CSV table of C-alpha atoms in Angstrom, one decimal:
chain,number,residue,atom,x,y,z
Z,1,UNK,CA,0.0,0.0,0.0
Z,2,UNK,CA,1.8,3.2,-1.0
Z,3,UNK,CA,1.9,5.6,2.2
Z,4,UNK,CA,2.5,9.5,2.6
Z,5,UNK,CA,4.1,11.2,5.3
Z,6,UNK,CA,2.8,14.8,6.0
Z,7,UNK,CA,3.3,17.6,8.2
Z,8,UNK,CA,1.4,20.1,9.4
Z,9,UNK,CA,-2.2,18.2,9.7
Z,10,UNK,CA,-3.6,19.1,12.6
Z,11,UNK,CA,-5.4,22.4,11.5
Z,12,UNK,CA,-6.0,24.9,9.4
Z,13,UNK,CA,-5.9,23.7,5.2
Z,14,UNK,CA,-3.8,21.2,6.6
Z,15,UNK,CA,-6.1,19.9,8.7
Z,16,UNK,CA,-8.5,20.0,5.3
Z,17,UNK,CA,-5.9,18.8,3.6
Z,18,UNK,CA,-5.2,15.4,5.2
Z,19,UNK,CA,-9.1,14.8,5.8
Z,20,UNK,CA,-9.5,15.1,2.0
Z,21,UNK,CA,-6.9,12.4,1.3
Z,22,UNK,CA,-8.1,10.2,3.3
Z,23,UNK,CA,-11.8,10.5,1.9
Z,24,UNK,CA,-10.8,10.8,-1.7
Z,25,UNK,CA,-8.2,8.5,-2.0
Z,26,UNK,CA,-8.8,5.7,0.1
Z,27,UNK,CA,-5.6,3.5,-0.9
Z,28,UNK,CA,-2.9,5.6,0.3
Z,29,UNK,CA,-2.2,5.7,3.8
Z,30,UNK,CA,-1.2,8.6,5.5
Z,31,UNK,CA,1.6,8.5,8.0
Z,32,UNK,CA,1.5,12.1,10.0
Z,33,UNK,CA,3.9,13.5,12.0
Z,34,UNK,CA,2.8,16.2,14.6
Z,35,UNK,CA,4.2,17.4,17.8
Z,36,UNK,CA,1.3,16.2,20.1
Z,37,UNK,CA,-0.2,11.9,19.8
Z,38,UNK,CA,-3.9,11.8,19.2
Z,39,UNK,CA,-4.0,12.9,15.7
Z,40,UNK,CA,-4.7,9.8,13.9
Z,41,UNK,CA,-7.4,9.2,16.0
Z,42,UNK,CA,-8.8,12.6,15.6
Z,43,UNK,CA,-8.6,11.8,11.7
Z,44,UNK,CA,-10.2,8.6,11.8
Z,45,UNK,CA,-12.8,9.9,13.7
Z,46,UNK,CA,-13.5,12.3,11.4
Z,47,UNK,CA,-13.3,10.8,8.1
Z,48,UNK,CA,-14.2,7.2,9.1
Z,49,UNK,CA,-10.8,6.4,7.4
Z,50,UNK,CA,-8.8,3.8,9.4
Z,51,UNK,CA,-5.8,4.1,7.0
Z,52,UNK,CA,-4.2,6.6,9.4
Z,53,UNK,CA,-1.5,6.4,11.9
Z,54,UNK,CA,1.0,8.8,13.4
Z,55,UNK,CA,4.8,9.6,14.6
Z,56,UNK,CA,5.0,12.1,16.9
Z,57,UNK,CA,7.8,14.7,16.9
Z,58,UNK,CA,8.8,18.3,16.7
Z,59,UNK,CA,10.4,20.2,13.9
Z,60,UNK,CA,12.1,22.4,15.7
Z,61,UNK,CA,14.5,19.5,17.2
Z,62,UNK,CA,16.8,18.2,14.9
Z,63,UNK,CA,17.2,15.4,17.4
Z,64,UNK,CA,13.0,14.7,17.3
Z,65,UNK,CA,13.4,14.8,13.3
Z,66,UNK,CA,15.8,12.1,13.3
Z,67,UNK,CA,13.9,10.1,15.6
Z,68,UNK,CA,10.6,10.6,14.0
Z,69,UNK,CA,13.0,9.6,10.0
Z,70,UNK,CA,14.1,6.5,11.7
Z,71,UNK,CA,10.8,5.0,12.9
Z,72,UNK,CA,9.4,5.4,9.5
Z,73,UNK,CA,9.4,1.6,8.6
Z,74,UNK,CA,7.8,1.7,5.2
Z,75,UNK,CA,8.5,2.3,1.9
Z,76,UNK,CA,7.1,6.6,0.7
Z,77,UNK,CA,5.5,7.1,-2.6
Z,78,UNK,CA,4.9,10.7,-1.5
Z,79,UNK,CA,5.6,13.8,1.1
Z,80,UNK,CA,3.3,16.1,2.1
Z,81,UNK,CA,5.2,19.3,4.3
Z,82,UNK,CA,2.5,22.0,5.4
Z,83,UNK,CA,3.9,22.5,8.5
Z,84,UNK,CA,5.2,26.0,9.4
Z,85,UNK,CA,5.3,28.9,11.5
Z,86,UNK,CA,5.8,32.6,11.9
Z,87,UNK,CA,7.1,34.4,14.9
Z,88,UNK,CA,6.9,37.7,16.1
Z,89,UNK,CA,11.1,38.4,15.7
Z,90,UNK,CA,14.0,36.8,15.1
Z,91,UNK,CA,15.3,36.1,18.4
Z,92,UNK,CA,13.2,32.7,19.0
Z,93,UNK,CA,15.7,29.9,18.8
Z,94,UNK,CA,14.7,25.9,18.0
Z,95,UNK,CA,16.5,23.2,20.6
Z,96,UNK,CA,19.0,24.0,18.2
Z,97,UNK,CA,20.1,27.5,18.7
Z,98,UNK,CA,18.9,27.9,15.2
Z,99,UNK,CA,16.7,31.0,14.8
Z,100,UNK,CA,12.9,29.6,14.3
Z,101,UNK,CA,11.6,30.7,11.4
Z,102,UNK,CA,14.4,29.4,9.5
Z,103,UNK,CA,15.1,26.2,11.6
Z,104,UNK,CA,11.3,25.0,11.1
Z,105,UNK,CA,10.7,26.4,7.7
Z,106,UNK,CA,13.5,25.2,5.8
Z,107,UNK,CA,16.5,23.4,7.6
Z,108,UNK,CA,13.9,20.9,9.3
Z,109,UNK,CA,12.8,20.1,5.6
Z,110,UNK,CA,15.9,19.6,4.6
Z,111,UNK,CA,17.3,17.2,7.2
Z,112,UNK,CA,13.7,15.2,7.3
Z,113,UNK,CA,14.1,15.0,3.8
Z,114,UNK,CA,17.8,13.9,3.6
Z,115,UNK,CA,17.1,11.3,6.1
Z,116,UNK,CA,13.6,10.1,4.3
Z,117,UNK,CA,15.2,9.5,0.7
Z,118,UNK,CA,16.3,6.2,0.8
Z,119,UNK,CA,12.9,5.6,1.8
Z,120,UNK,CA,10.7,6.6,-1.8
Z,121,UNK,CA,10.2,4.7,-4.1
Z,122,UNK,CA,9.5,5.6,-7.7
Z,123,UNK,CA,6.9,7.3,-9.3
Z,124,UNK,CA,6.9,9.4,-5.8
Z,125,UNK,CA,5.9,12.8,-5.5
Z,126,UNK,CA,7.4,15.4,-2.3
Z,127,UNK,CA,5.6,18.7,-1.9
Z,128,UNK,CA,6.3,21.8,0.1
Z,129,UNK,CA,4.6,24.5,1.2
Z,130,UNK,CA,5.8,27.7,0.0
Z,131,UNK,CA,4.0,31.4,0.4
Z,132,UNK,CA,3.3,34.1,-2.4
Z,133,UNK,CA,5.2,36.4,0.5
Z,134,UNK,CA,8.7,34.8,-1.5
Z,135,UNK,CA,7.7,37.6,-4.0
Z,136,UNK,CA,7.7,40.9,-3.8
Z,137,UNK,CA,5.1,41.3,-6.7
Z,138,UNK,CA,2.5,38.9,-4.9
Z,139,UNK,CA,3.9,39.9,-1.4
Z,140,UNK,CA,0.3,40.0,0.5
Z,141,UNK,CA,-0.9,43.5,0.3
Z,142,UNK,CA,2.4,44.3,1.9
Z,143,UNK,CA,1.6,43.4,5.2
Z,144,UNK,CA,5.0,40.7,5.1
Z,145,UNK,CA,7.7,42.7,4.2
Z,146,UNK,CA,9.7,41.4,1.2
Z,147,UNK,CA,12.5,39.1,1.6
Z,148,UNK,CA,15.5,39.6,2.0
Z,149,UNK,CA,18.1,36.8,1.6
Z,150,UNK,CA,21.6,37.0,3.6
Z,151,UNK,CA,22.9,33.8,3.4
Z,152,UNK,CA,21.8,30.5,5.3
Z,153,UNK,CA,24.6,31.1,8.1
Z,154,UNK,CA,23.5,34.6,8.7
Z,155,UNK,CA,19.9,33.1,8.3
Z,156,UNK,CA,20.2,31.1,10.7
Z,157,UNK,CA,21.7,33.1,13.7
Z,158,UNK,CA,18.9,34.5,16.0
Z,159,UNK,CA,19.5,38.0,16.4
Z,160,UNK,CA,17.5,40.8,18.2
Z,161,UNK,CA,14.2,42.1,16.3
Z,162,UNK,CA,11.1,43.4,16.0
Z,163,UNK,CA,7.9,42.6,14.4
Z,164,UNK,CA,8.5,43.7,11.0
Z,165,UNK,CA,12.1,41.5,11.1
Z,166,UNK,CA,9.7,38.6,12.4
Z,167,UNK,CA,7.6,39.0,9.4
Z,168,UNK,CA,10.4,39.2,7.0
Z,169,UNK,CA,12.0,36.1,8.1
Z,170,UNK,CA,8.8,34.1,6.9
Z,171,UNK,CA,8.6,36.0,3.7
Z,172,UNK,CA,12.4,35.4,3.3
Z,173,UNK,CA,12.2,31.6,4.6
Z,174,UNK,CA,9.5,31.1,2.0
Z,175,UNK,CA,12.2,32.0,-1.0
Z,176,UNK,CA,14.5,29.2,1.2
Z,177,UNK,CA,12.1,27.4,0.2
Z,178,UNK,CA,12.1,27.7,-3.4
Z,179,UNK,CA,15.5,27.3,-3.3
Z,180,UNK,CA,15.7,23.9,-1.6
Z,181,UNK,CA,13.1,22.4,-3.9
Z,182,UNK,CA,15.0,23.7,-6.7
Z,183,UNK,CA,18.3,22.1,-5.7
Z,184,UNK,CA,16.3,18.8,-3.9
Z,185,UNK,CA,14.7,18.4,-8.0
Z,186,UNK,CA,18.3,18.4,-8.8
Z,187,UNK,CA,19.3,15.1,-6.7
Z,188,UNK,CA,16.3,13.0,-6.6
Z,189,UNK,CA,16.1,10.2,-8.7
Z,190,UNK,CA,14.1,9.7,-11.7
Z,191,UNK,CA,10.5,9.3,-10.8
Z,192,UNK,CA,10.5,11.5,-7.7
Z,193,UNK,CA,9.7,14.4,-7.9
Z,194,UNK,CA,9.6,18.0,-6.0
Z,195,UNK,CA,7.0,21.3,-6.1
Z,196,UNK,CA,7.0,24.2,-4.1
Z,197,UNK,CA,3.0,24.7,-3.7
Z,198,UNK,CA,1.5,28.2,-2.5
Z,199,UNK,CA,-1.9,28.3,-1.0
Z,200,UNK,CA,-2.4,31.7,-1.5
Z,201,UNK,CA,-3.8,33.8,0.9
Z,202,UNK,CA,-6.0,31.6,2.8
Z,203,UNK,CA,-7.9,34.2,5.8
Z,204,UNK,CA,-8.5,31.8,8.8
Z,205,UNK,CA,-5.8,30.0,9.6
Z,206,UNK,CA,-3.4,30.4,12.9
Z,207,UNK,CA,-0.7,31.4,11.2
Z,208,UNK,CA,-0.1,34.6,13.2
Z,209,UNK,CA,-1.2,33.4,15.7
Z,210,UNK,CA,2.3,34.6,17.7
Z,211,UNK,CA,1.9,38.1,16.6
Z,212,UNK,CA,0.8,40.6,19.4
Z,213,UNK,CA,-2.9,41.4,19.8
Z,214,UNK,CA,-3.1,44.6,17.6
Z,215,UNK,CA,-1.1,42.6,14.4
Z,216,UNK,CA,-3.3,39.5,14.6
Z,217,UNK,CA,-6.4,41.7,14.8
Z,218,UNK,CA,-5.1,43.3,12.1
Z,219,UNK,CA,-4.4,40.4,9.9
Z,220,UNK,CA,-8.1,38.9,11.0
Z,221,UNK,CA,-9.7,41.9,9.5
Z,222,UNK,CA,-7.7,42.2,6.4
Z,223,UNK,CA,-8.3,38.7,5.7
Z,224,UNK,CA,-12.1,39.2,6.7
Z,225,UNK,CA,-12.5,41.8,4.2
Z,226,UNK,CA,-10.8,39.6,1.3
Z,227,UNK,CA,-12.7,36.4,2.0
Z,228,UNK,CA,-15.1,37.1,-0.8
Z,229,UNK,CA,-12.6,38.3,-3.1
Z,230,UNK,CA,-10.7,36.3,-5.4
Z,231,UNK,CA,-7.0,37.1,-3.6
Z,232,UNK,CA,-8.0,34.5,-0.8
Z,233,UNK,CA,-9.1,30.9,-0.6
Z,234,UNK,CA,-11.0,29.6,2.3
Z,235,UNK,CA,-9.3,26.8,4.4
Z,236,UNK,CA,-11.3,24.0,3.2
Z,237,UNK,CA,-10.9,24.9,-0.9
Z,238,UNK,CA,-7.1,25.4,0.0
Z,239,UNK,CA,-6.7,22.0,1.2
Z,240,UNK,CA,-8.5,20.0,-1.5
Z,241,UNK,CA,-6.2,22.0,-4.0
Z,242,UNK,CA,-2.9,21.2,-2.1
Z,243,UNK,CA,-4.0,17.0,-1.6
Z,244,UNK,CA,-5.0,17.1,-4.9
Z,245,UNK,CA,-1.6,18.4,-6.0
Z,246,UNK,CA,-0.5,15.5,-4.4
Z,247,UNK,CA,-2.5,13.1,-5.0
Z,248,UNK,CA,-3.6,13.7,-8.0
Z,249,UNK,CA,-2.5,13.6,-11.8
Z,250,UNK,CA,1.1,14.9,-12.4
Z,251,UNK,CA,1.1,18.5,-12.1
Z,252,UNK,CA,4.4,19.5,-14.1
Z,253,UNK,CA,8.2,18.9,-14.2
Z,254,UNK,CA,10.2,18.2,-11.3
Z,255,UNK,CA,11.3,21.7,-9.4
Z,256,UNK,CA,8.1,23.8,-10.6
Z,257,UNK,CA,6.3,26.0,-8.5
Z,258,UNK,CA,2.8,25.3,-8.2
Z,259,UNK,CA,-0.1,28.3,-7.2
Z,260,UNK,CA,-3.8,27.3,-6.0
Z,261,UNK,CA,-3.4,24.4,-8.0
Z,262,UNK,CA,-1.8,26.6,-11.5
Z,263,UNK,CA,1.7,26.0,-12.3
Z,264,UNK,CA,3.1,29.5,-12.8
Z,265,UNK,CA,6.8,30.8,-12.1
Z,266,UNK,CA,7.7,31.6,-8.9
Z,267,UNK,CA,10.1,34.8,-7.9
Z,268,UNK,CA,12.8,36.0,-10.4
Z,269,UNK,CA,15.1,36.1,-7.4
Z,270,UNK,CA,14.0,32.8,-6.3
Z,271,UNK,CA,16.1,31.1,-9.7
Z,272,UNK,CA,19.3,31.3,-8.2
Z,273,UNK,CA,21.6,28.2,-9.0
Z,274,UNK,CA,24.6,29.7,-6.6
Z,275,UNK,CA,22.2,30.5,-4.2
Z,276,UNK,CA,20.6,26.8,-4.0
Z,277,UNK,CA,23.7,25.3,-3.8
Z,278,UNK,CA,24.9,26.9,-1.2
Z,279,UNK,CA,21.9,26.9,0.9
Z,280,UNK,CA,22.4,23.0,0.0
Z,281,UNK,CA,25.9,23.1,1.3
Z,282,UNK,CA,25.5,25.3,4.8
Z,283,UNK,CA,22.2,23.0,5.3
Z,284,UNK,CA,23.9,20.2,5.5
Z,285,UNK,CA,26.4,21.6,7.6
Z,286,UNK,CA,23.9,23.0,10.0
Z,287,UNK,CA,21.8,19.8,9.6
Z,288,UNK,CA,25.0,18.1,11.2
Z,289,UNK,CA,24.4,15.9,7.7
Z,290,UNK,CA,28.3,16.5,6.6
Z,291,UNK,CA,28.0,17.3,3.6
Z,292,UNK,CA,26.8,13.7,2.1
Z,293,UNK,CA,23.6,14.5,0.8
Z,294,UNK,CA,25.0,16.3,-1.6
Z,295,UNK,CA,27.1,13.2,-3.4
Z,296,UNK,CA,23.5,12.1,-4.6
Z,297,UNK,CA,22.8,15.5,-7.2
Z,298,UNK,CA,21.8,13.9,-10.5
Z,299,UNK,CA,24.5,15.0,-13.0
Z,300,UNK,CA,23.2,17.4,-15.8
């Protein structure tokens, strides 16, 4: 029975996401992996789907990723990874010592990912969840400042900041990203293969949900407002588009970037071979991964 992992179902499209799965395609099982037990159960209960079970761990340990990698005892044929998070600045460090944003958006995918390879078998499919925010021309009504990319070292050093720095380390975590699909496409082998998907603006979600009271209030009410406009999708239309993106047909080529469910390009800055590599490199560094993932990159 072909089985895939996901992150980030407990709520929100996520939640949406993983409840459609299991009601509209039966025969895959899905293995989540959330921080708190109790979630398979909650799925079951929900979708009267029994093909569910659960590892528990949290992304922001690299020590709980490796844990949760090495009890996966099956073979993949796909990876589903909604999970992330926003924080008010850019101080918040994961167990770590690796500022949050970064740590959870990116290097947690990147290690989980490393260690899950050997585990996908062909045709396969591993998704991950991006934000329009990468872009400045999409960039939310500029409530999420743009990004701005310094390096993964510099990236990944919690420093003192405010809101607006909080903000722009999602936006800027988001083109990370991009840019670890990109070079991911690069290395997998043939039949596996990797999208960045962006939900869009989807109002209702707990994404802000560490912002103070006036910013979240804020965000509520923007997204209020836009709920009935074509810029945002609802949480329940988000997550049938993402599980059918990966559960469904194909969607495109290995590496693409795929928005509400349209294959489009993503950011001009976020095609940035040097760049990719060498968030690639300092990943697997950081990772503690020493450098061996990057022996498998397909040759051109």
């Amino acid at each position: 029975m072909s089985t895939i992992l996901m992150t980030g179902a407990s709520r929100g499209l996520g939640r949406h996401a993983a409840e459609h799965l299991l009601r509209h395609h039966p025969d895959r099982h899905l293995l989540v992996l959330n921080r708190r037990p109790g979630l398979a159960a909650e799925l079951t209960a929900s979708t009267g789907n029994r093909n569910v079970s659960e590892i528990t761990g949290d992304l922001a340990s690299f020590a709980d990723i490796r844990r949760a990698a090495a009890r996966v005892d099956r073979p993949l044929d796909g990876f589903l990874g909604n999970a992330g998070l926003q924080v008010r600045s850019t101080l918040k460090a994961t167990a770590d010592g690796i500022e949050m944003t970064f740590g959870v958006n990116v290097l947690a995918y990147h290690l989980l990912l490393n260690l899950l390879l050997p585990k996908f078998t062909a045709p396969a499919r591993i998704v991950v969840v991006g934000s329009d925010v990468h872009n400045p021309e999409t960039n939310t009504l500029g409530l999420v400042p743009p990004p701005r990319w310094t390096g993964p070292r510099e990236l990944a050093r919690p420093v003192e900041g405010g809101p607006e720095d909080g903000r722009r380390a999602y936006a800027t975590s988001k083109l990370g990203v991009v840019y670890l699909v990109h070079a991911l496409a690069r290395r997998l082998p043939e039949g596996v293969d990797a999208y960045t998907y962006n939900p869009g603006l989807v109002p209702g979600t707990s994404l802000a949900r560490d912002a103070n009271p006036v910013a979240r209030a804020l965000f509520a009410g923007v997204g209020h407002l836009l709920r009935a406009t074509p810029i945002a999708t609802g949480p329940a239309e988000a997550g049938r588009l993402l599980a059918e993106v990966m559960a469904g047909p194909r969607p495109a080529e290995s590496g693409a970037y795929i928005s509400r469910g349209e294959v489009i390009p993503s950011s001009a800055e976020s095609y940035d071979e040097r760049r990719e590599e060498q968030l690639w490199a300092d990943a697997d560094e950081l990772c503690g991964l020493g450098g061996t993932s990057g022996e498998r990159r397909r040759s051109a």
